[in-house]
mmCIF file of C-alpha atoms in Angstrom:
data_model
loop_
_atom_site.group_PDB
_atom_site.id
_atom_site.type_symbol
_atom_site.label_atom_id
_atom_site.label_comp_id
_atom_site.label_asym_id
_atom_site.label_seq_id
_atom_site.Cartn_x
_atom_site.Cartn_y
_atom_site.Cartn_z
ATOM 1 C CA MET A 1 1.695 -62.308 5.414
ATOM 2 C CA ILE A 2 1.495 -58.904 3.758
ATOM 3 C CA THR A 3 -1.488 -56.578 3.712
ATOM 4 C CA VAL A 4 -2.446 -54.723 0.539
ATOM 5 C CA LYS A 5 -4.776 -51.742 0.947
ATOM 6 C CA TYR A 6 -6.868 -50.245 -1.850
ATOM 7 C CA PHE A 7 -8.070 -46.639 -1.859
ATOM 8 C CA ALA A 8 -10.596 -44.471 -3.709
ATOM 9 C CA SER A 9 -11.166 -45.632 -7.315
ATOM 10 C CA LEU A 10 -8.924 -48.670 -6.801
ATOM 11 C CA LYS A 11 -11.094 -49.861 -3.919
ATOM 12 C CA GLU A 12 -14.038 -49.880 -6.311
ATOM 13 C CA ILE A 13 -12.076 -51.922 -8.844
ATOM 14 C CA ALA A 14 -10.946 -54.400 -6.176
ATOM 15 C CA LYS A 15 -14.446 -54.440 -4.645
ATOM 16 C CA LYS A 16 -12.780 -54.615 -1.237
ATOM 17 C CA GLU A 17 -10.678 -52.446 1.054
ATOM 18 C CA GLU A 18 -7.740 -54.777 1.525
ATOM 19 C CA ASP A 19 -6.205 -58.187 0.886
ATOM 20 C CA GLN A 20 -3.771 -60.341 2.757
ATOM 21 C CA PHE A 21 -1.257 -62.436 0.843
ATOM 22 C CA GLN A 22 1.312 -65.002 1.929
ATOM 23 C CA LEU A 23 4.412 -64.170 -0.107
ATOM 24 C CA GLY A 24 7.190 -65.479 2.122
ATOM 25 C CA ASN A 25 10.002 -63.547 3.792
ATOM 26 C CA SER A 26 10.771 -61.352 0.807
ATOM 27 C CA ALA A 27 8.934 -60.910 -2.463
ATOM 28 C CA SER A 28 9.575 -59.035 -5.679
ATOM 29 C CA PHE A 29 7.242 -56.434 -7.143
ATOM 30 C CA GLU A 30 6.254 -58.925 -9.831
ATOM 31 C CA GLN A 31 5.230 -61.438 -7.172
ATOM 32 C CA LEU A 32 3.161 -58.682 -5.576
ATOM 33 C CA CYS A 33 1.522 -57.902 -8.936
ATOM 34 C CA GLN A 34 0.703 -61.576 -9.432
ATOM 35 C CA ALA A 35 -0.923 -61.727 -6.006
ATOM 36 C CA ILE A 36 -2.944 -58.562 -6.622
ATOM 37 C CA SER A 37 -4.037 -59.977 -9.989
ATOM 38 C CA GLN A 38 -5.809 -62.749 -8.090
ATOM 39 C CA THR A 39 -8.156 -60.065 -6.799
ATOM 40 C CA SER A 40 -8.206 -58.029 -10.003
ATOM 41 C CA PRO A 41 -6.075 -58.578 -13.134
ATOM 42 C CA THR A 42 -6.752 -54.921 -13.962
ATOM 43 C CA LEU A 43 -5.163 -53.771 -10.713
ATOM 44 C CA GLY A 44 -2.179 -56.079 -11.198
ATOM 45 C CA ASP A 45 -1.588 -54.555 -14.635
ATOM 46 C CA MET A 46 -1.985 -51.015 -13.298
ATOM 47 C CA VAL A 47 0.806 -51.650 -10.797
ATOM 48 C CA ARG A 48 3.044 -53.245 -13.462
ATOM 49 C CA GLU A 49 2.442 -50.337 -15.821
ATOM 50 C CA LYS A 50 3.108 -47.780 -13.045
ATOM 51 C CA LYS A 51 -0.328 -46.253 -13.410
ATOM 52 C CA VAL A 52 -0.666 -46.140 -9.630
ATOM 53 C CA MET A 53 1.794 -45.308 -6.886
ATOM 54 C CA VAL A 54 2.683 -47.975 -4.375
ATOM 55 C CA SER A 55 3.580 -47.361 -0.754
ATOM 56 C CA VAL A 56 5.212 -49.791 1.633
ATOM 57 C CA ASN A 57 4.767 -49.043 5.309
ATOM 58 C CA MET A 58 3.449 -45.589 4.323
ATOM 59 C CA ASP A 59 6.380 -44.517 2.165
ATOM 60 C CA VAL A 60 6.036 -44.343 -1.618
ATOM 61 C CA VAL A 61 8.459 -46.841 -3.179
ATOM 62 C CA GLN A 62 9.969 -47.647 -6.563
ATOM 63 C CA PRO A 63 9.138 -50.853 -8.475
ATOM 64 C CA ASP A 64 12.445 -52.519 -7.550
ATOM 65 C CA THR A 65 11.493 -52.608 -3.868
ATOM 66 C CA ILE A 66 11.519 -55.964 -2.102
ATOM 67 C CA ILE A 67 8.395 -56.593 -0.050
ATOM 68 C CA GLN A 68 9.080 -58.090 3.373
ATOM 69 C CA ASP A 69 6.812 -60.327 5.369
ATOM 70 C CA GLY A 70 4.589 -58.160 7.597
ATOM 71 C CA ASP A 71 4.755 -55.113 5.315
ATOM 72 C CA GLU A 72 1.707 -52.940 4.702
ATOM 73 C CA VAL A 73 1.430 -52.189 0.999
ATOM 74 C CA ALA A 74 -1.041 -49.678 -0.424
ATOM 75 C CA LEU A 75 -2.067 -48.886 -3.984
ATOM 76 C CA LEU A 76 -2.505 -45.130 -4.326
ATOM 77 C CA PRO A 77 -4.346 -43.499 -7.227
ATOM 78 C CA PRO A 78 -3.355 -39.893 -8.060
ATOM 79 C CA PHE A 79 -4.000 -37.640 -5.074
ATOM 80 C CA SER A 80 -6.673 -34.960 -5.210
ATOM 81 C CA GLY A 81 -6.820 -33.376 -1.784
ATOM 82 C CA GLY A 82 -7.009 -29.687 -1.123
ATOM 83 C CA LEU A 83 -9.691 -27.458 -2.498
ATOM 84 C CA ALA A 84 -12.346 -28.358 -5.029
ATOM 85 C CA MET B 1 -14.143 -47.853 14.919
ATOM 86 C CA LYS B 2 -11.348 -45.799 13.383
ATOM 87 C CA TRP B 3 -8.460 -44.040 15.066
ATOM 88 C CA LEU B 4 -6.452 -41.093 13.928
ATOM 89 C CA TYR B 5 -2.693 -40.732 14.224
ATOM 90 C CA CYS B 6 -1.873 -37.499 15.992
ATOM 91 C CA PRO B 7 1.841 -36.684 15.605
ATOM 92 C CA HIS B 8 1.949 -33.867 18.139
ATOM 93 C CA SER B 9 0.253 -35.476 21.065
ATOM 94 C CA GLN B 10 1.740 -38.879 20.155
ATOM 95 C CA ALA B 11 -1.693 -40.240 20.895
ATOM 96 C CA ALA B 12 -4.426 -41.840 18.907
ATOM 97 C CA LEU B 13 -7.585 -39.781 18.690
ATOM 98 C CA HIS B 14 -10.919 -41.329 17.980
ATOM 99 C CA GLU B 15 -12.128 -40.226 14.556
ATOM 100 C CA ASN B 16 -15.371 -38.995 16.016
ATOM 101 C CA THR B 17 -13.688 -36.909 18.678
ATOM 102 C CA PHE B 18 -15.325 -33.501 18.628
ATOM 103 C CA MET B 19 -12.748 -31.101 17.255
ATOM 104 C CA SER B 20 -14.720 -28.307 15.671
ATOM 105 C CA THR B 21 -12.717 -25.818 17.683
ATOM 106 C CA ALA B 22 -8.959 -25.544 17.541
ATOM 107 C CA THR B 23 -6.946 -27.994 19.585
ATOM 108 C CA GLU B 24 -3.235 -27.944 20.310
ATOM 109 C CA SER B 25 -2.487 -30.320 17.445
ATOM 110 C CA LYS B 26 -1.022 -28.482 14.463
ATOM 111 C CA VAL B 27 -1.791 -31.189 11.903
ATOM 112 C CA ARG B 28 -5.281 -32.640 11.865
ATOM 113 C CA ILE B 29 -7.548 -34.604 9.586
ATOM 114 C CA GLN B 30 -11.127 -34.576 10.764
ATOM 115 C CA ARG B 31 -14.710 -34.941 9.641
ATOM 116 C CA GLU B 32 -15.976 -31.928 11.564
ATOM 117 C CA ASP B 33 -15.850 -28.372 10.330
ATOM 118 C CA PHE B 34 -13.291 -26.016 11.838
ATOM 119 C CA VAL B 35 -13.479 -22.399 12.918
ATOM 120 C CA VAL B 36 -10.912 -20.351 11.014
ATOM 121 C CA THR B 37 -10.537 -17.673 13.677
ATOM 122 C CA ASP B 38 -9.996 -20.315 16.393
ATOM 123 C CA GLU B 39 -7.239 -21.881 14.311
ATOM 124 C CA ILE B 40 -5.549 -18.507 13.831
ATOM 125 C CA GLU B 41 -5.836 -17.622 17.526
ATOM 126 C CA MET B 42 -4.243 -20.964 18.445
ATOM 127 C CA MET B 43 -1.277 -20.167 16.220
ATOM 128 C CA LYS B 44 -0.934 -16.595 17.498
ATOM 129 C CA ARG B 45 -0.246 -18.061 20.933
ATOM 130 C CA VAL B 46 2.822 -19.935 19.625
ATOM 131 C CA SER B 47 5.185 -16.938 19.722
ATOM 132 C CA GLN B 48 5.177 -13.232 20.393
ATOM 133 C CA ASN B 49 7.601 -12.832 17.481
ATOM 134 C CA ILE B 50 4.870 -13.580 14.956
ATOM 135 C CA GLY B 51 4.407 -10.497 12.825
ATOM 136 C CA GLY B 52 2.623 -11.919 9.797
ATOM 137 C CA ILE B 53 0.068 -14.711 9.426
ATOM 138 C CA VAL B 54 -0.989 -15.952 5.990
ATOM 139 C CA THR B 55 -3.907 -18.374 5.678
ATOM 140 C CA PHE B 56 -5.109 -20.478 2.806
ATOM 141 C CA LEU B 57 -8.700 -21.716 2.977
ATOM 142 C CA GLY B 58 -9.931 -24.200 0.390
ATOM 143 C CA THR B 59 -13.712 -24.476 0.023
ATOM 144 C CA GLY B 60 -16.159 -26.591 -1.946
ATOM 145 C CA ARG B 61 -16.740 -25.106 -5.392
ATOM 146 C CA GLU B 62 -19.964 -25.676 -7.325
ATOM 147 C CA LEU B 63 -18.530 -25.775 -10.838
ATOM 148 C CA SER B 64 -15.699 -28.092 -11.899
ATOM 149 C CA LYS B 65 -14.684 -28.683 -15.525
ATOM 150 C CA GLY B 66 -18.082 -27.459 -16.690
ATOM 151 C CA GLU B 67 -20.008 -29.827 -14.428
ATOM 152 C CA ASN B 68 -22.262 -28.737 -11.597
ATOM 153 C CA ILE B 69 -21.190 -30.441 -8.400
ATOM 154 C CA SER B 70 -23.761 -31.170 -5.730
ATOM 155 C CA LYS B 71 -21.490 -32.824 -3.177
ATOM 156 C CA LEU B 72 -17.862 -33.678 -2.438
ATOM 157 C CA ASP B 73 -16.538 -36.688 -0.595
ATOM 158 C CA PHE B 74 -12.962 -36.910 0.658
ATOM 159 C CA GLU B 75 -11.203 -40.147 1.565
ATOM 160 C CA HIS B 76 -7.728 -40.477 3.089
ATOM 161 C CA TYR B 77 -5.150 -43.095 3.981
ATOM 162 C CA PRO B 78 -5.255 -42.916 7.792
ATOM 163 C CA GLN B 79 -1.859 -42.434 9.434
ATOM 164 C CA MET B 80 -0.006 -41.947 6.138
ATOM 165 C CA ALA B 81 -1.943 -38.763 5.357
ATOM 166 C CA GLU B 82 -1.232 -37.347 8.829
ATOM 167 C CA LYS B 83 2.420 -38.391 8.512
ATOM 168 C CA LYS B 84 2.765 -36.618 5.162
ATOM 169 C CA LEU B 85 1.109 -33.461 6.474
ATOM 170 C CA GLU B 86 3.482 -33.385 9.440
ATOM 171 C CA GLU B 87 6.511 -33.891 7.152
ATOM 172 C CA LEU B 88 5.193 -31.090 4.963
ATOM 173 C CA ARG B 89 4.713 -28.791 7.959
ATOM 174 C CA VAL B 90 8.245 -29.421 9.255
ATOM 175 C CA GLU B 91 9.750 -28.839 5.808
ATOM 176 C CA ALA B 92 7.805 -25.609 5.342
ATOM 177 C CA ILE B 93 9.098 -24.270 8.664
ATOM 178 C CA GLU B 94 12.694 -25.153 7.780
ATOM 179 C CA ARG B 95 12.622 -24.160 4.109
ATOM 180 C CA PHE B 96 10.967 -20.764 4.538
ATOM 181 C CA LYS B 97 12.260 -19.945 8.049
ATOM 182 C CA ILE B 98 8.777 -19.337 9.372
ATOM 183 C CA ILE B 99 7.901 -19.622 13.047
ATOM 184 C CA ASP B 100 5.165 -22.239 12.755
ATOM 185 C CA MET B 101 2.422 -23.688 10.558
ATOM 186 C CA SER B 102 -0.817 -25.566 11.110
ATOM 187 C CA ILE B 103 -2.783 -27.656 8.627
ATOM 188 C CA VAL B 104 -6.355 -28.932 8.964
ATOM 189 C CA HIS B 105 -8.005 -31.045 6.259
ATOM 190 C CA ARG B 106 -11.540 -32.374 6.384
ATOM 191 C CA ILE B 107 -12.677 -35.769 5.119
ATOM 192 C CA GLY B 108 -16.085 -37.293 4.449
ATOM 193 C CA GLU B 109 -19.002 -35.585 2.758
ATOM 194 C CA ILE B 110 -18.637 -31.839 2.248
ATOM 195 C CA ASP B 111 -21.270 -29.581 0.767
ATOM 196 C CA ILE B 112 -20.652 -26.749 -1.685
ATOM 197 C CA GLY B 113 -19.316 -23.687 0.101
ATOM 198 C CA GLU B 114 -18.093 -25.601 3.138
ATOM 199 C CA ASN B 115 -14.528 -25.525 4.421
ATOM 200 C CA ILE B 116 -12.192 -28.236 3.127
ATOM 201 C CA VAL B 117 -8.647 -27.326 4.084
ATOM 202 C CA LEU B 118 -6.924 -24.613 6.086
ATOM 203 C CA ILE B 119 -3.235 -23.758 6.207
ATOM 204 C CA VAL B 120 -1.984 -21.139 8.667
ATOM 205 C CA ALA B 121 1.593 -19.938 8.123
ATOM 206 C CA CYS B 122 3.154 -17.724 10.793
ATOM 207 C CA GLY B 123 6.314 -15.726 10.216
ATOM 208 C CA GLU B 124 8.184 -12.816 11.679
ATOM 209 C CA HIS B 125 7.410 -11.005 8.426
ATOM 210 C CA ARG B 126 4.797 -11.468 5.721
ATOM 211 C CA ALA B 127 7.086 -12.449 2.839
ATOM 212 C CA GLU B 128 8.142 -15.852 4.163
ATOM 213 C CA ALA B 129 4.626 -16.599 5.412
ATOM 214 C CA PHE B 130 3.138 -15.970 1.928
ATOM 215 C CA LYS B 131 5.739 -18.196 0.277
ATOM 216 C CA ALA B 132 5.350 -20.981 2.837
ATOM 217 C CA CYS B 133 1.572 -21.011 2.548
ATOM 218 C CA GLU B 134 1.566 -21.190 -1.243
ATOM 219 C CA TRP B 135 4.211 -23.912 -1.244
ATOM 220 C CA ALA B 136 2.355 -25.918 1.403
ATOM 221 C CA ILE B 137 -0.971 -26.164 -0.438
ATOM 222 C CA ALA B 138 0.773 -27.184 -3.666
ATOM 223 C CA GLU B 139 2.828 -29.770 -1.811
ATOM 224 C CA LEU B 140 -0.222 -31.055 0.067
ATOM 225 C CA LYS B 141 -2.002 -31.750 -3.206
ATOM 226 C CA ARG B 142 1.099 -33.496 -4.595
ATOM 227 C CA THR B 143 2.168 -35.668 -1.662
ATOM 228 C CA THR B 144 -0.737 -36.298 0.698
ATOM 229 C CA PRO B 145 -2.876 -39.418 0.161
ATOM 230 C CA ILE B 146 -6.275 -37.752 0.117
ATOM 231 C CA TRP B 147 -8.786 -38.378 -2.655
ATOM 232 C CA LYS B 148 -11.864 -36.462 -3.727
ATOM 233 C CA ARG B 149 -15.046 -37.786 -5.272
ATOM 234 C CA GLU B 150 -17.424 -35.338 -6.900
ATOM 235 C CA THR B 151 -21.133 -35.989 -7.228
ATOM 236 C CA THR B 152 -22.468 -34.407 -10.422
ATOM 237 C CA SER B 153 -25.658 -34.690 -12.446
ATOM 238 C CA ASN B 154 -23.829 -37.319 -14.521
ATOM 239 C CA GLY B 155 -22.956 -39.459 -11.512
ATOM 240 C CA ASP B 156 -20.030 -39.802 -9.132
ATOM 241 C CA VAL B 157 -16.443 -39.430 -10.289
ATOM 242 C CA TRP B 158 -13.108 -39.771 -8.498
ATOM 243 C CA VAL B 159 -10.977 -36.757 -9.344
ATOM 244 C CA SER B 160 -7.542 -37.779 -10.558
ATOM 245 C CA ALA B 161 -5.883 -34.420 -9.990
ATOM 246 C CA THR B 162 -6.746 -30.843 -9.199
ATOM 247 C CA PRO B 163 -5.120 -27.731 -10.651
#
């Protein structure tokens, strides 16, 4: 089971804070996109098209990363911390 | 109930823990306001070799891209945001050879004029402290998973990036 967290604008698209998917011991990014598309095809496409960053276990990763069972994945829209 | 990762104490702090005055933790994300002078005094106690302290204070601005903002709301990725701030702090100390640095960032609703973020860079001399502070705020905005939503007369909007 992997957990996928959604933040900020992506949480509003997903209409939820997180999902849990059963993807087996190791899964490709495309498998992850397909799972996310079950919640929102728009979000799945955004990940495929690299419009959002993806972190695995709190480190930003590249699209060739293999997702392991138990991983915490997060979809991260562009950051905007700091001052106004 | 939410818990905050606290790299320095290696302990989880309850999000609602009252931290409006400086604590020993040098990287914090909190809802409560902070007192700038308390944060500076905490850092002055780190070393008697500190000869220059540079601070950056980010505050809520009323006008953004021509729109009047009535309120700001900051969201973060708990644990990852604290982890990134701590990595940033350690790199700033090593890269600019400063003595120490602290970073405090607020989350939740913030009114115009209120404090948002504070960086305190302490060096033996001013030059490295200035450089470290400027680098740290730019790096914070680039690498730390914190997001801002602005409430304007035209509705709420998530800000995709800030200059």
